[in-house]
Coordinates of C-alpha atoms in Angstrom, one line a residue:
M1355 CA -60.1 -14.6 60.1
S1356 CA -57.3 -13.2 62.3
D1357 CA -55.6 -9.8 61.4
I1358 CA -52.5 -11.7 60.4
A1359 CA -54.2 -14.1 58.1
Q1360 CA -56.1 -11.2 56.6
L1361 CA -52.9 -9.2 56.1
E1362 CA -51.2 -12.3 54.5
Q1363 CA -54.1 -12.6 52.2
D1364 CA -54.0 -8.9 51.2
L1365 CA -50.2 -8.9 50.7
L1366 CA -50.0 -12.1 48.6
S1367 CA -52.8 -10.7 46.4
A1368 CA -50.9 -7.5 45.9
V1369 CA -47.8 -9.4 45.0
G1370 CA -49.7 -11.5 42.4
A1371 CA -51.2 -8.4 40.9
A1372 CA -48.0 -6.5 40.4
Q1373 CA -47.5 -6.2 36.6
D1374 CA -43.8 -5.0 36.6
E1375 CA -40.9 -4.7 38.8
A1376 CA -41.6 -1.1 39.8
A1377 CA -45.1 -2.1 41.1
L1378 CA -43.6 -5.2 42.9
E1379 CA -41.0 -3.0 44.5
T1380 CA -43.8 -0.8 45.9
V1381 CA -45.5 -3.8 47.4
R1382 CA -42.2 -4.9 49.0
V1383 CA -41.6 -1.5 50.6
S1384 CA -45.2 -1.3 51.8
A1385 CA -44.9 -4.7 53.4
L1386 CA -41.2 -5.1 54.3
G1387 CA -39.8 -1.5 54.3
K1388 CA -38.9 0.3 57.5
S1389 CA -42.5 1.5 57.8
G1390 CA -44.0 -1.5 56.3
S1391 CA -47.0 -3.5 57.8
V1392 CA -45.1 -6.6 58.3
S1393 CA -42.1 -4.7 59.8
A1394 CA -44.6 -2.8 62.1
L1395 CA -45.8 -6.3 63.3
L1396 CA -42.2 -7.4 64.0
K1397 CA -41.6 -4.4 66.1
T1398 CA -44.4 -5.3 68.4
L1399 CA -42.7 -8.6 69.5
G1400 CA -40.5 -6.7 71.8
G1401 CA -43.4 -5.3 73.9
M1402 CA -45.1 -8.7 74.4
T1403 CA -44.9 -11.0 77.2
P1404 CA -43.1 -14.3 76.8
D1405 CA -46.4 -16.2 76.3
E1406 CA -47.8 -13.8 73.9
R1407 CA -44.5 -13.8 71.9
K1408 CA -44.6 -17.5 71.9
A1409 CA -48.0 -17.6 70.6
K1410 CA -47.8 -14.7 67.8
G1411 CA -44.1 -14.8 67.0
P1412 CA -44.2 -17.8 64.7
A1413 CA -47.1 -16.4 62.9
I1414 CA -45.6 -13.0 62.3
N1415 CA -42.2 -14.4 61.3
G1416 CA -44.1 -16.9 59.0
L1417 CA -45.9 -14.0 57.4
K1418 CA -42.7 -12.2 56.7
D1419 CA -41.1 -15.5 55.1
K1420 CA -44.2 -16.1 53.0
V1421 CA -44.3 -12.5 51.7
T1422 CA -40.5 -12.5 51.0
A1423 CA -40.8 -15.7 49.1
A1424 CA -43.9 -14.6 47.1
I1425 CA -42.1 -11.3 46.1
T1426 CA -38.9 -13.3 44.9
A1427 CA -41.0 -15.7 42.8
R1428 CA -43.0 -12.9 41.3
K1429 CA -39.8 -11.1 40.5
D1430 CA -38.3 -14.0 38.7
A1431 CA -41.5 -14.6 36.8
L1432 CA -41.6 -10.9 35.7
A1433 CA -38.0 -11.1 34.6
T1434 CA -38.7 -14.3 32.6
A1435 CA -41.7 -12.7 30.9
A1436 CA -39.7 -9.6 30.0
L1437 CA -37.0 -11.8 28.5
D1438 CA -39.5 -13.7 26.5
A1439 CA -41.0 -10.5 25.2
K1440 CA -37.6 -9.1 24.2
L1441 CA -36.7 -12.3 22.4
A1442 CA -39.9 -12.3 20.6
S1443 CA -39.5 -8.7 19.4
E1444 CA -35.8 -9.4 18.3
T1445 CA -36.5 -12.6 16.5
V1446 CA -33.9 -13.3 13.6
D1447 CA -35.4 -15.0 10.6
V1448 CA -32.7 -17.4 9.7
T1449 CA -34.3 -18.0 6.4
L1450 CA -33.3 -14.6 5.2
P1451 CA -30.2 -14.3 3.1
V1452 CA -27.1 -12.8 4.9
R1453 CA -26.5 -9.2 4.2
E1454 CA -23.5 -8.8 2.0
A1455 CA -20.5 -7.2 3.5
P1456 CA -19.5 -3.6 2.5
A1457 CA -16.5 -5.0 0.5
D1458 CA -19.0 -7.0 -1.5
T1459 CA -21.5 -4.3 -2.1
G1460 CA -19.2 -1.2 -2.5
R1461 CA -17.9 -0.4 -6.1
V1462 CA -14.8 1.3 -7.4
H1463 CA -15.5 3.9 -10.0
P1464 CA -14.4 3.1 -13.6
I1465 CA -12.2 6.1 -13.6
S1466 CA -10.3 4.9 -10.5
Q1467 CA -10.2 1.3 -12.1
V1468 CA -8.7 2.6 -15.3
I1469 CA -6.0 4.7 -13.5
D1470 CA -5.0 1.5 -11.7
E1471 CA -5.0 -0.3 -14.9
L1472 CA -2.8 2.3 -16.5
T1473 CA -0.5 2.4 -13.5
A1474 CA 0.0 -1.5 -13.7
I1475 CA 0.8 -1.3 -17.4
F1476 CA 3.3 1.5 -17.3
A1477 CA 4.9 0.4 -14.1
D1478 CA 5.7 -3.0 -15.8
M1479 CA 7.5 -0.9 -18.4
G1480 CA 9.5 1.0 -15.7
F1481 CA 7.6 4.1 -15.4
A1482 CA 6.9 5.9 -12.1
V1483 CA 3.9 8.0 -11.3
A1484 CA 4.2 11.8 -11.0
E1485 CA 1.7 14.1 -9.6
G1486 CA 1.1 17.8 -9.4
P1487 CA -1.3 20.5 -8.2
D1488 CA -4.7 21.1 -9.9
I1489 CA -4.2 25.0 -9.6
E1490 CA -1.3 26.0 -11.6
T1491 CA 0.5 29.1 -12.8
D1492 CA 0.3 30.5 -16.3
D1493 CA 4.0 29.9 -16.6
Y1494 CA 3.8 26.1 -15.9
N1495 CA 0.6 25.5 -17.8
F1496 CA 1.5 27.5 -20.9
T1497 CA 4.7 29.5 -21.2
K1498 CA 7.1 26.7 -20.3
L1499 CA 5.3 24.4 -22.7
N1500 CA 6.0 26.7 -25.6
F1501 CA 2.5 28.2 -25.9
P1502 CA 3.0 31.8 -27.5
E1503 CA 1.3 34.7 -26.3
G1504 CA -2.2 35.1 -27.7
H1505 CA -2.6 31.3 -28.2
P1506 CA -6.4 30.4 -28.2
A1507 CA -5.9 28.0 -25.3
R1508 CA -5.0 31.0 -23.1
E1509 CA -8.4 32.6 -23.7
M1510 CA -11.1 32.8 -21.0
H1511 CA -13.6 30.7 -23.0
D1512 CA -11.1 27.7 -22.9
T1513 CA -9.4 28.1 -19.4
F1514 CA -10.8 28.6 -16.0
Y1515 CA -8.9 31.6 -14.5
F1516 CA -8.8 32.9 -10.9
P1517 CA -9.1 36.6 -10.2
Q1518 CA -6.0 38.7 -11.0
K1519 CA -3.4 39.2 -8.2
A1520 CA -2.1 42.7 -7.3
D1521 CA 0.9 42.1 -9.7
G1522 CA -1.4 41.3 -12.6
S1523 CA -0.7 37.5 -12.5
R1524 CA -3.4 34.9 -12.4
L1525 CA -3.7 31.3 -11.2
L1526 CA -5.7 28.9 -13.3
L1527 CA -7.1 25.4 -13.3
R1528 CA -4.6 23.2 -15.4
T1529 CA -5.9 22.4 -18.8
H1530 CA -3.7 19.4 -19.1
T1531 CA -1.4 17.3 -17.0
S1532 CA 1.6 18.6 -18.8
P1533 CA 2.6 21.0 -15.9
V1534 CA 3.6 17.8 -14.0
Q1535 CA 6.0 17.1 -16.9
V1536 CA 7.5 20.5 -16.4
R1537 CA 7.8 20.1 -12.6
T1538 CA 9.4 16.7 -13.1
M1539 CA 12.0 17.9 -15.6
L1540 CA 12.8 21.0 -13.3
S1541 CA 13.3 18.7 -10.1
Q1542 CA 14.8 15.5 -11.7
K1543 CA 17.9 14.8 -13.7
P1544 CA 17.4 12.6 -16.9
P1545 CA 16.7 9.8 -17.5
I1546 CA 13.2 10.4 -16.8
R1547 CA 10.2 7.9 -17.3
V1548 CA 7.0 9.1 -15.7
I1549 CA 3.2 9.0 -16.4
C1550 CA 1.3 11.8 -15.1
P1551 CA -2.6 10.9 -14.4
G1552 CA -4.9 13.5 -12.9
R1553 CA -7.9 15.9 -13.2
T1554 CA -7.8 18.7 -15.8
Y1555 CA -10.3 21.5 -16.5
R1556 CA -11.5 23.1 -19.6
S1557 CA -14.6 25.3 -20.4
D1558 CA -16.5 22.7 -22.4
S1559 CA -19.5 20.5 -21.7
D1560 CA -21.6 18.2 -23.9
Q1561 CA -22.1 14.3 -24.4
T1562 CA -18.4 13.7 -24.8
H1563 CA -16.9 16.8 -22.9
T1564 CA -17.2 17.9 -19.3
P1565 CA -15.6 20.9 -17.5
M1566 CA -13.6 18.6 -15.4
F1567 CA -12.1 15.4 -16.9
H1568 CA -9.0 13.1 -16.5
Q1569 CA -5.9 12.8 -18.4
V1570 CA -2.9 10.6 -18.5
E1571 CA 0.4 11.9 -20.0
G1572 CA 3.8 10.2 -20.3
L1573 CA 7.1 11.5 -20.6
V1574 CA 10.6 9.9 -21.4
I1575 CA 13.7 11.9 -21.5
D1576 CA 17.2 10.7 -22.0
K1577 CA 19.9 10.9 -24.5
S1578 CA 18.9 8.5 -27.0
A1579 CA 14.9 8.3 -27.0
H1580 CA 13.4 8.3 -30.3
L1581 CA 10.0 7.8 -32.1
G1582 CA 10.7 4.0 -32.5
H1583 CA 10.7 3.8 -28.7
L1584 CA 7.4 5.9 -28.5
K1585 CA 5.8 3.6 -31.1
W1586 CA 6.6 0.5 -29.2
I1587 CA 5.4 1.8 -25.8
L1588 CA 2.1 2.9 -27.3
E1589 CA 1.4 -0.4 -29.2
E1590 CA 2.4 -2.4 -26.0
F1591 CA 0.1 -0.1 -23.8
C1592 CA -2.8 -0.6 -26.2
K1593 CA -2.5 -4.4 -26.5
A1594 CA -2.3 -4.7 -22.7
F1595 CA -5.2 -2.2 -22.0
F1596 CA -7.6 -3.4 -24.5
E1597 CA -6.5 -7.0 -23.9
V1598 CA -6.0 -7.9 -27.4
D1599 CA -3.1 -9.9 -29.0
N1600 CA -2.4 -7.5 -31.8
V1601 CA -3.2 -3.9 -32.8
K1602 CA -2.7 -1.7 -35.7
M1603 CA -1.9 1.9 -35.1
R1604 CA -1.7 4.8 -37.5
F1605 CA 0.4 7.9 -36.7
R1606 CA -0.8 11.1 -38.5
P1607 CA 1.1 14.5 -38.6
S1608 CA -0.4 17.1 -36.3
F1609 CA 0.6 20.1 -34.3
F1610 CA 1.1 20.7 -30.6
P1611 CA 3.2 23.7 -29.3
F1612 CA 5.0 21.3 -26.8
T1613 CA 6.2 18.7 -29.3
E1614 CA 7.9 18.7 -32.6
P1615 CA 7.3 16.6 -34.7
S1616 CA 3.8 16.1 -33.4
M1617 CA 1.3 13.2 -34.2
E1618 CA -2.2 12.0 -33.5
V1619 CA -2.6 8.2 -33.2
D1620 CA -5.5 6.2 -34.5
I1621 CA -6.2 2.6 -33.5
Q1622 CA -7.6 -0.1 -35.7
C1623 CA -11.1 -1.1 -34.7
R1624 CA -14.5 -2.5 -35.9
R1625 CA -17.6 -0.7 -35.0
G1626 CA -20.7 -2.8 -34.2
K1627 CA -24.1 -1.9 -33.3
D1628 CA -23.5 -1.3 -29.6
E1629 CA -19.7 -2.1 -29.3
I1630 CA -16.2 -1.2 -30.6
R1631 CA -13.7 -4.1 -30.9
F1632 CA -10.0 -3.3 -31.1
G1633 CA -7.4 -5.3 -33.1
E1634 CA -9.8 -6.1 -36.0
G1635 CA -11.9 -4.4 -38.5
E1636 CA -11.5 -1.6 -41.2
D1637 CA -12.1 1.4 -39.2
W1638 CA -9.9 3.8 -37.3
L1639 CA -10.4 5.7 -34.1
E1640 CA -8.3 8.5 -32.7
I1641 CA -7.2 7.8 -29.0
L1642 CA -4.2 10.1 -28.2
G1643 CA -1.6 12.8 -29.2
C1644 CA 2.1 12.5 -29.0
G1645 CA 5.5 13.6 -30.3
M1646 CA 9.0 14.5 -29.5
V1647 CA 9.5 17.0 -26.8
H1648 CA 10.1 20.4 -28.4
P1649 CA 13.6 21.7 -27.8
N1650 CA 12.2 25.0 -26.4
V1651 CA 10.4 23.1 -23.7
L1652 CA 13.7 21.3 -22.7
K1653 CA 15.4 24.8 -22.6
N1654 CA 12.6 26.2 -20.5
C1655 CA 13.0 23.2 -18.0
G1656 CA 16.9 23.7 -17.7
L1657 CA 17.9 20.8 -20.0
D1658 CA 20.2 21.2 -23.0
P1659 CA 18.4 20.0 -26.1
N1660 CA 21.8 19.3 -27.7
E1661 CA 22.4 16.7 -25.1
Y1662 CA 18.9 15.4 -24.3
Q1663 CA 15.8 14.4 -26.1
G1664 CA 12.6 12.7 -25.5
F1665 CA 9.0 12.1 -26.4
A1666 CA 5.6 12.6 -24.6
W1667 CA 2.0 11.4 -25.2
G1668 CA -1.3 12.3 -23.6
M1669 CA -4.8 10.7 -23.7
G1670 CA -8.1 11.1 -22.0
I1671 CA -8.7 8.6 -19.2
D1672 CA -12.4 9.0 -19.4
R1673 CA -12.5 8.5 -23.1
I1674 CA -10.5 5.2 -23.0
A1675 CA -12.7 4.0 -20.2
M1676 CA -15.7 4.7 -22.3
L1677 CA -14.2 2.9 -25.2
K1678 CA -13.1 -0.2 -23.3
Y1679 CA -16.2 -0.7 -21.0
G1680 CA -19.0 0.4 -23.5
M1681 CA -20.1 3.7 -22.0
N1682 CA -21.8 6.3 -24.1
D1683 CA -22.2 9.4 -22.2
L1684 CA -19.2 11.0 -20.3
R1685 CA -21.6 13.0 -18.0
A1686 CA -22.8 10.0 -16.3
F1687 CA -19.3 9.4 -14.8
F1688 CA -20.0 12.5 -12.6
E1689 CA -23.6 12.3 -11.7
A1690 CA -23.0 10.0 -8.6
D1691 CA -25.8 7.7 -9.6
V1692 CA -25.5 4.6 -7.5
R1693 CA -27.5 2.5 -10.1
W1694 CA -24.9 3.5 -12.7
L1695 CA -22.0 2.7 -10.4
N1696 CA -23.6 -0.7 -9.5
H1697 CA -23.6 -1.5 -13.2
Y1698 CA -20.3 -0.2 -14.3
G1699 CA -18.3 -0.2 -11.1
F1700 CA -15.7 -2.9 -10.0
R1701 CA -15.4 -4.8 -6.9
P1702 CA -12.8 -3.2 -4.6
L1703 CA -10.6 -6.1 -4.1
D1704 CA -10.2 -6.9 -7.7
F1705 CA -6.9 -5.3 -8.1
P1706 CA -5.8 -5.0 -11.9
T1707 CA -2.5 -6.8 -12.7
L1708 CA -0.9 -7.9 -15.8
A1709 CA -0.4 -11.4 -14.6
G1710 CA -3.8 -11.9 -13.2
G1711 CA -5.8 -9.7 -15.8
L1712 CA -6.6 -6.0 -15.9
S1713 CA -10.4 -6.2 -15.9
P1714 CA -12.4 -8.8 -13.8

C-alpha cells in the first residue's frame, strides 16, 4: 500500500472515530491545518518535476477532497446526534395538564376582599375613602376625640407607645381609625361623607383578638344629619354586605367619648352548628358601635356644633369577614399559611360589585 493510500486510511479512520466536534476539529487541524499531514504533501508539489506532479498531484488533491468531505459528513452527523439527544432530554409530555397561570393560582386575602366589598357598597352611597398614617400623635388619637386625661385607653396595657421625645410627648400606633376622621374634618369643609378603612393596634391577643387588626369607620358631617340617616345607612350596608333581602337591627344605648348619644348595634341572626345566618332567627349578634359626633369633637376640629352635626360608626373588618365567610379563628388571618389562603382566598380578577355580586 502506498504512503498516500495508508495516510488516507488513517485519516478517514480518525474522522470516523471522533466522538464530538472538539475531537473532529483536532483531526481536521492535524490533516488540513497549516502544519497538517495533507498540507505537507500539497507543499511538495511545487518541488516536483512535471512528470512527478502529473503522477502524484491527482492522488494528493484527491486525498484532500476525501478528507474534507469525510470531516463535513462527520460534523453533520455529530450535530444531528446532539440535536436528537437534546430533544430526547427536553421532551414535553403533552398528556400532562397545562399549568395554571398566576392569575388563576394566586388568591386575594379575605381582608383585602372585604375592604373592596365595603368600598363598593359605600361608594354606591356617595362615600369617599379617607386614609391616614398608622403612627399617630396622642392629640389626634385621644385628645381631639374627647378622651379625658387618665382614660383607660391611654394606658400602656392598651396602647402601643413609642419612646418619649425630648419634649415629653410620645407617638403611638393608632388604636382606631378615628384619627382619620379628625384629619378629614381639619382638612375639608362640610358636607363630609367618608369611610376610613385601615390597620389599628391594641395590646391584646387571643382567638378573637390580635395586636394588629383592621377597622372601618364612617363619618357624615353636614347641617341636617340625624340618627334616621345613620340607621338607614347601616341597614342598607348590612343587607348588601351579608347579601340578604331583609335585616333587623337593634340599637342599644352605650358610651363612647367621641359620640353622644352612643349606641351599639346588634343584627338579627340564627346560629347553626357551623354557621350563622343573618336576616332570620331569634338570636342577636353585636357587630358595630355608632352615634352622633360629640360637640366637643366638632369644636376640636374647628367646626361649629351649633351649625354642623353628624354621625359616625365603626366596625372590625376582620370580625365581619369571619362572620360572613365562616372563619372561627382570627389568628389564622395573619399566619401566612398558603393552605388557609387557598381555601378562604378569592380569585384576583373577581372584583366585587353591587351589580355583579360582592362575593364570587
